[in-house]
Coordinates of C-alpha atoms in Angstrom, one line a residue:
M52 CA -0.6 22.5 21.5
P53 CA 1.5 25.4 22.7
R54 CA 3.0 24.9 26.1
R55 CA 0.9 27.6 27.6
L56 CA -2.4 28.9 26.2
G57 CA -2.3 31.7 28.7
V58 CA -4.9 33.9 30.2
A59 CA -7.2 33.7 27.1
F60 CA -7.8 30.0 27.6
V61 CA -8.5 30.4 31.3
A62 CA -11.0 33.1 30.6
L63 CA -12.6 31.0 27.9
T64 CA -13.0 28.1 30.3
L65 CA -14.6 30.3 32.9
L66 CA -17.0 31.8 30.4
L67 CA -18.0 28.3 29.2
A68 CA -18.4 27.1 32.8
T69 CA -20.8 30.0 33.4
G70 CA -22.7 29.6 30.2
C71 CA -23.2 25.9 30.7
A72 CA -24.7 26.0 34.2
G73 CA -27.7 23.8 34.8
E74 CA -28.7 20.4 33.5
R75 CA -29.7 19.9 29.9
E76 CA -31.9 17.4 28.2
R77 CA -30.1 15.0 25.8
P78 CA -30.3 16.6 22.4
A79 CA -31.5 14.4 19.5
A80 CA -28.5 13.3 17.5
P81 CA -28.3 14.7 14.0
T82 CA -27.9 12.4 11.1
P83 CA -25.3 14.0 8.7
E84 CA -23.4 12.0 6.2
P85 CA -20.8 10.0 8.0
T86 CA -17.3 11.5 8.1
S87 CA -14.7 9.8 6.0
S88 CA -11.4 8.3 7.3
S89 CA -9.7 11.6 6.3
A90 CA -11.1 13.0 9.6
T91 CA -11.8 16.4 7.9
A92 CA -14.3 18.1 10.1
T93 CA -17.0 20.6 9.1
P94 CA -16.2 24.0 10.7
T95 CA -18.5 25.0 13.5
P96 CA -20.1 28.5 13.4
G97 CA -18.3 31.4 15.0
A98 CA -14.7 30.2 14.8
A99 CA -12.2 30.1 11.9
A100 CA -11.1 26.8 10.6
D101 CA -7.5 27.6 11.7
D102 CA -8.7 28.2 15.3
P103 CA -9.0 24.7 16.9
A104 CA -9.6 26.1 20.4
G105 CA -12.3 28.5 19.2
R106 CA -14.0 25.7 17.2
A107 CA -13.9 23.5 20.3
A108 CA -15.4 26.2 22.5
D109 CA -18.2 26.8 20.0
L110 CA -19.0 23.1 19.9
V111 CA -18.8 22.5 23.6
A112 CA -21.4 25.3 24.1
T113 CA -23.9 23.3 22.1
L114 CA -23.4 20.0 23.9
G115 CA -25.6 18.5 26.6
D116 CA -24.5 16.6 29.7
E117 CA -24.4 13.2 27.9
D118 CA -22.2 14.4 25.1
L119 CA -19.8 16.2 27.4
V120 CA -19.4 13.0 29.5
G121 CA -19.0 10.9 26.3
Q122 CA -16.2 13.2 25.0
V123 CA -14.0 12.4 27.9
L124 CA -14.2 8.6 27.5
M125 CA -12.0 6.5 25.3
A126 CA -13.1 2.9 25.5
Y127 CA -11.9 -0.3 24.0
A128 CA -14.2 -2.7 22.2
Y129 CA -14.4 -6.3 21.0
G130 CA -14.5 -7.1 17.3
D131 CA -12.5 -6.3 14.2
S132 CA -15.3 -4.4 12.5
A133 CA -17.4 -1.5 13.6
T134 CA -20.7 -3.1 12.8
T135 CA -20.3 -6.8 12.3
V136 CA -18.8 -8.9 15.0
S137 CA -18.6 -12.6 16.1
A138 CA -20.8 -14.0 18.7
G139 CA -17.9 -14.0 21.2
S140 CA -17.1 -10.3 20.5
A141 CA -20.8 -9.4 20.9
A142 CA -20.8 -11.1 24.2
G143 CA -17.7 -9.2 25.3
N144 CA -19.2 -5.9 24.3
R145 CA -22.4 -6.6 26.1
A146 CA -20.4 -7.3 29.3
L147 CA -18.4 -4.2 28.8
A148 CA -21.0 -1.7 27.6
G149 CA -24.4 -3.5 27.1
V150 CA -24.2 -3.4 23.3
D151 CA -23.2 -5.8 20.6
T152 CA -20.8 -3.7 18.3
P153 CA -18.3 -1.0 18.6
A154 CA -20.5 1.3 16.5
E155 CA -23.4 0.8 19.0
M156 CA -21.0 1.6 21.8
I157 CA -20.0 4.9 20.2
A158 CA -23.7 5.8 19.6
K159 CA -25.0 4.9 23.1
Y160 CA -22.3 6.6 25.1
R161 CA -21.4 9.5 22.8
L162 CA -17.8 8.4 23.0
G163 CA -15.0 10.8 22.2
G164 CA -12.7 8.0 21.1
L165 CA -11.8 4.4 21.0
I166 CA -8.5 2.6 21.4
L167 CA -7.4 -0.3 19.2
V168 CA -6.0 -3.1 21.3
G169 CA -4.0 -6.2 21.0
F170 CA -0.8 -8.0 22.1
T171 CA 2.0 -10.0 20.6
A172 CA 4.7 -12.2 22.0
D173 CA 7.1 -10.6 24.5
D174 CA 4.5 -7.8 25.2
P175 CA 4.8 -6.5 28.8
T176 CA 1.4 -4.8 28.5
A177 CA -0.5 -8.0 27.6
G178 CA -2.2 -8.1 31.0
N179 CA -4.5 -5.2 30.2
Q180 CA -5.2 -6.1 26.6
A181 CA -8.5 -8.0 27.0
T182 CA -8.9 -8.7 23.3
T183 CA -7.4 -7.8 20.0
N184 CA -9.1 -5.9 17.1
V185 CA -6.1 -5.3 14.8
D186 CA -5.0 -7.8 12.2
N187 CA -3.7 -6.1 9.0
P188 CA -3.7 -2.6 7.6
K189 CA -6.7 -3.1 5.3
Q190 CA -8.8 -4.5 8.2
V191 CA -7.7 -1.6 10.4
R192 CA -8.6 1.0 7.8
E193 CA -12.1 -0.5 7.3
L194 CA -12.6 -0.6 11.1
T195 CA -11.5 3.0 11.6
D196 CA -13.7 4.1 8.7
G197 CA -16.7 2.4 10.4
L198 CA -15.9 3.9 13.7
R199 CA -15.8 7.4 12.2
A200 CA -19.0 6.8 10.4
A201 CA -20.7 6.0 13.7
A202 CA -19.2 9.0 15.5
G203 CA -20.1 11.4 12.7
K204 CA -23.8 11.0 13.6
L205 CA -23.2 12.4 17.1
P206 CA -23.8 16.0 18.2
A207 CA -20.0 16.2 18.6
G208 CA -19.5 14.7 15.1
A209 CA -18.1 17.8 13.6
A210 CA -14.9 17.0 15.4
P211 CA -12.8 14.1 14.2
F212 CA -13.3 10.9 16.2
L213 CA -10.2 9.9 18.2
I214 CA -8.8 6.5 17.3
G215 CA -5.7 5.6 19.2
T216 CA -3.3 2.7 19.8
D217 CA -0.1 1.8 21.5
Q218 CA 2.2 1.7 18.4
E219 CA 5.5 2.2 20.3
Y220 CA 7.6 -0.1 18.2
G221 CA 9.7 -2.8 19.8
V222 CA 7.9 -5.1 22.3
V223 CA 4.8 -3.0 22.3
T224 CA 3.5 -2.8 18.8
R225 CA -0.2 -3.3 17.9
V226 CA -0.1 -3.4 14.1
T227 CA 2.8 -5.7 13.1
Q228 CA 1.8 -6.9 9.6
G229 CA 2.2 -4.9 6.4
V230 CA 3.7 -1.8 8.0
T231 CA 7.2 -0.4 8.5
L232 CA 8.4 -1.5 11.9
L233 CA 10.8 0.9 13.6
P234 CA 13.5 -0.3 16.0
S235 CA 12.7 0.1 19.7
A236 CA 13.1 3.3 21.6
L237 CA 16.2 1.9 23.3
A238 CA 17.7 1.4 19.9
A239 CA 17.0 5.0 19.0
G240 CA 18.7 6.0 22.3
A241 CA 21.7 3.9 21.3
A242 CA 21.9 5.6 17.9
D243 CA 21.6 9.0 19.6
D244 CA 20.7 10.9 16.5
P245 CA 17.5 12.9 16.8
A246 CA 17.4 13.6 13.1
L247 CA 17.2 9.8 12.3
T248 CA 14.6 9.4 15.0
E249 CA 12.4 12.2 13.7
A250 CA 12.6 10.9 10.2
A251 CA 11.7 7.3 11.3
W252 CA 8.8 8.5 13.4
Q253 CA 7.5 10.7 10.6
A254 CA 7.3 7.6 8.4
A255 CA 5.6 5.7 11.2
G256 CA 3.1 8.6 11.6
T257 CA 2.3 8.6 7.9
E258 CA 1.5 4.9 8.1
L259 CA -0.7 5.2 11.2
A260 CA -2.6 8.0 9.5
A261 CA -3.1 5.8 6.4
M262 CA -4.8 3.3 8.6
G263 CA -7.1 5.9 10.1
I264 CA -5.3 6.2 13.5
N265 CA -4.9 9.8 14.6
L266 CA -3.5 9.3 18.1
D267 CA -0.5 7.3 19.1
F268 CA 0.2 6.4 22.8
A269 CA 3.9 7.0 22.3
P270 CA 6.7 8.0 22.7
V271 CA 7.7 6.6 26.1
A272 CA 9.4 9.3 28.1
D273 CA 10.4 7.2 31.1
V274 CA 14.1 7.3 32.0
L275 CA 15.3 3.7 32.6
V276 CA 17.2 4.1 35.9
S277 CA 15.8 0.7 37.2
R278 CA 15.9 -2.8 35.8
S279 CA 12.2 -2.5 34.9
T280 CA 11.0 -5.3 32.7
V281 CA 7.7 -3.6 32.0
I282 CA 9.5 -0.5 30.6
G283 CA 12.8 -1.9 29.5
S284 CA 13.5 -1.3 25.8
R285 CA 10.4 0.9 25.6
S286 CA 12.6 3.7 27.1
F287 CA 15.1 5.7 25.2
G288 CA 17.7 5.1 28.0
A289 CA 19.1 6.0 31.4
D290 CA 20.4 9.5 30.6
P291 CA 17.6 12.0 31.0
Q292 CA 19.1 14.6 28.6
R293 CA 19.8 12.1 25.8
A294 CA 16.3 10.6 26.3
A295 CA 14.8 14.1 26.2
K296 CA 16.3 14.8 22.7
Q297 CA 14.9 11.5 21.4
V298 CA 11.4 12.2 22.9
G299 CA 11.3 15.6 21.3
A300 CA 12.3 14.1 17.9
A301 CA 9.7 11.3 18.1
V302 CA 7.0 13.9 18.9
R303 CA 7.9 16.1 16.0
G304 CA 8.0 13.2 13.6
L305 CA 4.7 11.8 14.6
Q306 CA 2.8 15.1 14.6
S307 CA 4.3 16.3 11.4
A308 CA 2.4 13.4 9.8
G309 CA -0.9 14.5 11.5
V310 CA -0.9 11.9 14.3
G311 CA -1.1 13.1 17.9
A312 CA 1.8 12.1 20.2
T313 CA 1.2 11.0 23.8
V314 CA 4.2 11.4 26.1
K315 CA 4.1 8.7 28.7
H316 CA 4.1 7.6 31.6
F317 CA 4.1 10.7 33.8
P318 CA 5.7 11.2 36.3
G319 CA 8.2 8.5 35.2
H320 CA 7.6 4.7 35.3
G321 CA 11.3 4.0 34.7
H322 CA 12.1 5.1 38.2
S323 CA 10.4 1.9 39.6
A324 CA 11.0 -1.7 38.6
D325 CA 7.5 -2.7 39.6
D326 CA 4.7 -3.3 37.2
S327 CA 1.7 -0.9 37.4
H328 CA -0.5 -3.4 35.5
T329 CA -0.6 -5.5 38.7
E330 CA 0.4 -3.3 41.6
L331 CA 0.9 0.3 42.6
P332 CA 4.7 1.0 42.2
V333 CA 6.2 3.5 44.6
L334 CA 8.6 6.3 43.5
G335 CA 10.6 7.1 46.6
Q336 CA 12.8 9.7 45.0
S337 CA 12.7 13.3 46.2
K338 CA 10.8 15.8 44.1
A339 CA 14.1 17.5 43.2
K340 CA 15.6 14.2 42.1
L341 CA 12.6 13.5 39.9
A342 CA 12.7 17.0 38.4
K343 CA 16.3 16.4 37.5
E344 CA 16.3 12.8 36.4
A345 CA 12.8 11.9 35.4
W346 CA 11.0 14.9 34.0
P347 CA 13.4 16.3 31.3
P348 CA 12.0 14.0 28.6
F349 CA 8.5 15.0 29.5
T350 CA 9.5 18.7 29.3
A351 CA 11.1 18.0 25.9
G352 CA 8.0 16.4 24.6
I353 CA 5.9 19.3 25.8
D354 CA 8.2 21.8 24.3
A355 CA 8.0 19.8 21.0
G356 CA 4.3 20.4 21.0
A357 CA 3.0 17.0 22.2
L358 CA -0.8 17.1 22.1
A359 CA -1.1 14.7 25.0
V360 CA 0.6 13.4 28.2
M361 CA -0.4 10.0 29.8
S362 CA -0.6 9.9 33.6
A363 CA 0.7 6.8 35.3
H364 CA -0.5 4.6 38.2
L365 CA 2.5 5.5 40.3
D366 CA 2.7 6.5 44.0
V367 CA 4.9 9.6 44.1
R368 CA 5.8 9.7 47.8
S369 CA 7.5 13.1 47.6
V370 CA 4.5 14.8 46.1
D371 CA 1.3 13.0 47.2
P372 CA 2.1 9.9 49.2
G373 CA -0.3 7.0 49.0
T374 CA -2.2 8.3 45.9
A375 CA -1.6 7.0 42.4
A376 CA -0.6 9.9 40.1
T377 CA -3.6 9.1 38.0
F378 CA -5.8 10.3 40.9
S379 CA -3.5 13.0 42.3
R380 CA -4.3 16.7 41.7
K381 CA -1.0 17.5 43.2
V382 CA 0.9 15.5 40.6
L383 CA -1.3 16.3 37.5
T384 CA -2.5 19.9 38.2
D385 CA 0.2 21.3 40.4
V386 CA 3.2 19.6 38.9
L387 CA 2.4 18.6 35.3
R388 CA 0.3 21.7 34.5
G389 CA 1.7 24.2 37.0
Q390 CA 5.4 23.3 37.1
L391 CA 5.9 21.8 33.7
G392 CA 3.4 24.1 32.0
F393 CA 1.5 21.5 30.0
Q394 CA -1.9 22.7 28.8
G395 CA -2.8 19.9 26.4
V396 CA -4.8 16.7 27.0
V397 CA -3.9 14.6 30.0
I398 CA -4.9 10.9 29.4
T399 CA -5.1 8.3 32.0
D400 CA -3.2 5.0 31.7
G401 CA -5.6 2.1 31.3
M402 CA -8.3 2.2 33.9
N403 CA -8.6 -1.6 33.7
M404 CA -5.2 -1.9 35.4
A405 CA -5.1 -3.0 39.0
P406 CA -4.3 0.3 40.8
A407 CA -7.3 2.0 39.1
Q408 CA -9.7 -0.8 40.1
K409 CA -9.4 0.2 43.7
W410 CA -12.7 1.9 43.1
S411 CA -15.8 1.2 41.0
P412 CA -15.4 2.3 37.3
G413 CA -17.7 5.3 37.9
E414 CA -15.9 6.5 41.1
A415 CA -12.5 5.9 39.5
A416 CA -13.5 8.0 36.4
V417 CA -14.7 10.9 38.6
R418 CA -11.6 10.8 40.7
A419 CA -9.3 10.8 37.6
L420 CA -11.2 13.6 35.9
T421 CA -11.2 15.7 39.1
A422 CA -7.4 15.2 39.5
G423 CA -6.8 16.8 36.2
N424 CA -7.1 14.0 33.5
D425 CA -9.1 15.0 30.4
L426 CA -9.6 11.6 28.8
I427 CA -10.4 8.4 30.7
L428 CA -8.8 5.5 28.9
M429 CA -10.1 1.9 28.8
P430 CA -12.7 1.9 31.6
P431 CA -13.3 -1.7 32.6
N432 CA -17.1 -1.1 32.3
V433 CA -18.1 1.6 30.0
T434 CA -21.7 1.8 31.3
K435 CA -20.6 2.3 34.9
A436 CA -17.9 4.8 34.0
Y437 CA -20.4 6.9 31.9
D438 CA -23.2 6.7 34.4
G439 CA -20.9 7.5 37.3
L440 CA -19.6 10.6 35.6
L441 CA -23.1 11.7 34.6
A442 CA -24.4 11.2 38.1
A443 CA -21.4 13.1 39.7
L444 CA -22.0 16.0 37.3
R445 CA -25.6 16.3 38.2
D446 CA -25.1 16.0 42.0
G447 CA -22.3 18.5 41.9
S448 CA -19.5 16.2 43.1
L449 CA -17.9 16.6 39.6
P450 CA -17.6 20.3 39.0
R451 CA -19.1 21.3 35.7
D452 CA -16.3 23.7 34.9
R453 CA -13.8 20.8 35.2
L454 CA -15.8 18.7 32.8
V455 CA -16.2 21.6 30.4
E456 CA -12.5 22.3 30.5
A457 CA -11.6 18.6 29.9
A458 CA -14.1 18.3 26.9
T459 CA -12.8 21.6 25.5
R460 CA -9.2 20.3 25.6
V461 CA -10.2 17.0 24.0
L462 CA -12.1 18.7 21.2
T463 CA -9.3 21.2 20.6
M464 CA -7.0 18.3 20.1
K465 CA -9.4 16.7 17.7
F466 CA -9.7 19.9 15.6
R467 CA -5.9 20.2 15.5
L468 CA -5.8 16.8 13.9
A469 CA -8.4 17.7 11.3
D470 CA -6.3 19.5 8.8
R471 CA -5.3 16.8 6.3
P472 CA -6.7 13.8 4.6
A473 CA -5.5 10.3 5.4
P474 CA -2.7 9.0 3.1
A475 CA -3.5 6.0 0.8
L476 CA -2.8 2.5 2.1
D477 CA -0.2 2.0 -0.5
T478 CA 2.1 4.3 1.4
L479 CA 2.5 1.6 4.0
N480 CA 5.9 -0.1 4.0
A481 CA 7.1 2.3 1.3
P482 CA 10.9 2.1 0.4
A483 CA 11.5 5.5 1.9
H484 CA 9.9 4.4 5.1
R485 CA 11.9 1.2 5.3
Q486 CA 15.1 3.2 4.6
A487 CA 14.4 5.6 7.4
A488 CA 13.8 2.6 9.8
E489 CA 16.9 0.8 8.6
K490 CA 19.1 3.9 9.0
L491 CA 18.1 4.3 12.6
A492 CA 18.4 0.6 13.3
T493 CA 21.9 0.4 11.8
A494 CA 23.1 3.4 13.7
A495 CA 22.0 1.6 16.9
V496 CA 24.1 -1.5 16.5
T497 CA 26.6 -1.5 19.4
V498 CA 29.8 -3.4 20.1
L499 CA 30.1 -4.0 23.8
R500 CA 32.9 -6.6 23.5
G501 CA 35.2 -7.3 20.5
P502 CA 37.0 -5.2 17.9
C503 CA 35.4 -1.9 16.9
G504 CA 34.8 -2.2 13.2
P505 CA 32.8 -4.1 10.6
A506 CA 32.9 -7.8 9.9
P507 CA 33.5 -9.3 13.4
V508 CA 32.6 -12.7 11.9
L509 CA 34.6 -14.3 9.1
G510 CA 33.7 -17.4 7.1
P511 CA 30.4 -19.3 7.1
V512 CA 27.9 -18.3 9.7
T513 CA 25.3 -20.4 11.6
V514 CA 22.5 -18.3 13.2
T515 CA 21.0 -19.7 16.4
S516 CA 18.5 -18.2 18.9
S517 CA 16.9 -18.7 22.2
G518 CA 13.5 -20.5 22.2
G519 CA 10.6 -19.1 20.3
R520 CA 12.6 -16.8 18.0
D521 CA 12.7 -18.9 14.8
G522 CA 11.1 -16.1 12.8
T523 CA 13.7 -13.5 13.8
R524 CA 16.5 -16.1 13.1
R525 CA 15.1 -16.6 9.6
V526 CA 14.9 -12.8 9.0
L527 CA 18.6 -12.4 10.0
T528 CA 19.6 -15.4 7.9
E529 CA 17.9 -13.7 4.9
A530 CA 19.5 -10.4 5.6
L531 CA 23.0 -11.9 6.0
T532 CA 22.5 -13.8 2.7
A533 CA 21.4 -10.7 0.9
A534 CA 24.5 -8.9 2.3
G535 CA 26.8 -11.6 0.9
V536 CA 27.5 -13.6 4.0
E537 CA 27.4 -17.4 3.6
V538 CA 25.0 -18.9 6.1
V539 CA 25.0 -22.6 6.8
P540 CA 22.6 -24.7 8.9
R541 CA 25.4 -26.0 11.1
G542 CA 29.1 -25.9 11.5
G543 CA 29.7 -22.2 10.9
R544 CA 30.7 -19.6 13.4
V545 CA 27.7 -19.2 15.6
V546 CA 25.8 -15.9 15.9
H547 CA 23.4 -16.4 18.8
L548 CA 20.3 -14.2 19.4
V549 CA 18.7 -13.5 22.7
G550 CA 15.8 -11.2 23.5
Y551 CA 13.0 -10.0 25.8
G552 CA 12.7 -12.1 29.0
D553 CA 15.7 -14.3 28.3
G554 CA 18.1 -15.4 31.1
T555 CA 21.5 -17.1 31.5
G556 CA 20.1 -20.4 30.4
D557 CA 19.2 -18.9 27.0
L558 CA 22.9 -18.0 26.2
R559 CA 24.9 -20.4 24.0
S560 CA 28.3 -21.6 25.1
G561 CA 30.8 -21.4 22.3
A562 CA 28.9 -18.8 20.2
A563 CA 31.3 -16.5 18.4
V564 CA 28.9 -13.6 18.7
T565 CA 26.0 -13.1 21.1
V566 CA 23.4 -10.4 20.1
A567 CA 21.0 -8.8 22.6
M568 CA 17.8 -7.8 20.9
D569 CA 16.2 -6.1 23.9
T570 CA 17.8 -4.6 26.9
P571 CA 21.5 -5.6 26.9
Y572 CA 21.9 -6.5 30.5
L573 CA 22.2 -10.3 29.8
L574 CA 25.4 -9.7 27.8
A575 CA 27.2 -9.2 31.2
R576 CA 26.9 -13.0 31.6
A577 CA 27.8 -14.0 28.0
T578 CA 31.2 -15.5 27.2
S579 CA 31.3 -14.9 23.5
P580 CA 34.4 -13.0 22.3
V581 CA 32.1 -10.6 20.4
L582 CA 29.0 -9.0 22.1
L583 CA 26.6 -6.9 20.1
A584 CA 23.3 -5.2 20.9
T585 CA 20.5 -4.2 18.5
Y586 CA 18.0 -3.5 21.3
S587 CA 15.2 -4.7 18.9
S588 CA 14.3 -7.7 16.8
S589 CA 12.6 -5.8 14.0
R590 CA 13.4 -6.5 10.4
A591 CA 15.1 -3.2 10.2
S592 CA 17.3 -4.1 13.2
M593 CA 18.2 -7.5 11.7
T594 CA 19.0 -5.8 8.4
G595 CA 21.3 -3.3 10.3
L596 CA 23.0 -6.2 12.2
A597 CA 23.6 -8.1 8.9
R598 CA 25.2 -5.0 7.4
V599 CA 27.6 -4.7 10.4
L600 CA 28.4 -8.5 10.3
A601 CA 29.0 -8.3 6.6
G602 CA 31.4 -5.4 6.9
K603 CA 29.1 -3.0 5.1
A604 CA 28.4 -0.7 8.1
E605 CA 30.2 0.6 11.1
P606 CA 28.7 -0.2 14.5
T607 CA 28.3 3.3 15.8
G608 CA 25.8 2.7 18.6
R609 CA 26.5 3.3 22.3
S610 CA 24.5 1.5 25.0
P611 CA 22.0 3.9 26.6
V612 CA 22.0 1.8 29.8
K613 CA 24.9 0.5 31.9
V614 CA 25.8 -3.2 31.6
A615 CA 27.9 -4.6 34.4
G616 CA 31.5 -5.1 33.5
L617 CA 31.1 -3.8 29.9
P618 CA 31.7 -0.5 28.3
A619 CA 29.0 1.4 26.5
T620 CA 30.9 0.6 23.3
T621 CA 34.4 -0.5 22.4
C622 CA 34.4 2.1 19.6
G623 CA 36.0 4.9 21.6
D624 CA 34.2 7.7 23.6

């Protein structure tokens, strides 16, 4: 969406607000043929197919209260199929929304979207992932087809159903099997090459679209000025200008493939080391400092055309002390929209996180929408959130023009995502996609101690790792062997791998090379003569590392965060 829609959008919103005054009876849902996974919407009367805002306005004008409320909700659900779920998943859905299946949830609450959830090892967001409904690409595509079929029967069914997920790559990656896995954001920051980042994220967007996912809750625009373990390698680094270039590149890559990008977590989770999943972190920096050090990546994402920005559960003392940004009109409306000029969709962070559960699901949803959010993500109880919004609309505590504005923005984004069919599943993990990921990952490999140049390890190599990383160790062993390096079970020069959550006790005395596969801070306490960082444990990162160790690639990366006592690289400026 353009950074500013200007006077025309404001006038349109006021016109809609006037035209939609008064309550409406719930219209009977039509029963068209279900929309396909291509998400190609049928044009609405009165607006050209290339006018998403006009089509959204036309559609909003036909919707009743229930449908307007449903369009601003993006729930999660239990079950890996839209219509057939296990007894346990049905029980979870009944507790969450009073229905058995995801399809029934969409129909009952006229939902605008659904998020696919899940968690893996080393996932700092696992606390708000109540279930998992992703397994492999084929299952995901069948699930998204079923969700769209259910949504296509709604009064708002002319607009593509939103299906989102947190596919950030690195430690937060929902679909991990059968897809091209990019290196982490911190690795891209180390490579510092926006063209490589854009190409890799375009490949990633193509694969998400092939699975029927049209909204990615990425990239992370937080600047990593703290030792945050919840953000960590999810960030592009500590330099706001370098991070800004990376965010812009990731947004362009994703959206060139037809997948909406969500720049997060505004106003900047990297400026606090606390975890907003369990508490309300405080940002004590001045507004001027945040504008200079935290907001440039968000501005870059907005300028690159990001369709969405995610608000964060952060207490910004210099703007609205004591109020989480999610519920702060001063942060979202005055700063994000007014100062930064964003006019797209503002999405809450998970409403099942601790700071958002200060109020009931209904009151929290009303407060978030009133503050300036347009899409309420992961309400802990869908029934209560829906009923609370509907009641507030009808008693006047939720202004109708605010709901109309939010629904119009959501539908505009949907129509902007409706211009192309989904790629075939056989595009997943394509050679060109793997090559894009490997180029980025190889460019990220950084030497923080030792000679600058290829082949820091001579002779037979033994690969070891901290506990629980046997799979990654095997991947590196395979990559080294393919690169012509002799790997022996024991007795060779040791290359030792450490990753997310590891401490001093996970280092190995006597290792010739220690490799940090997440944030590189632990390398400050390693005694190996050679210290390398890949910032990621993906297959692409292990392939890049193997190429460097084999002398087939130069380690050109530069640490995007400061590591005590070590240079950003030994390879010059």
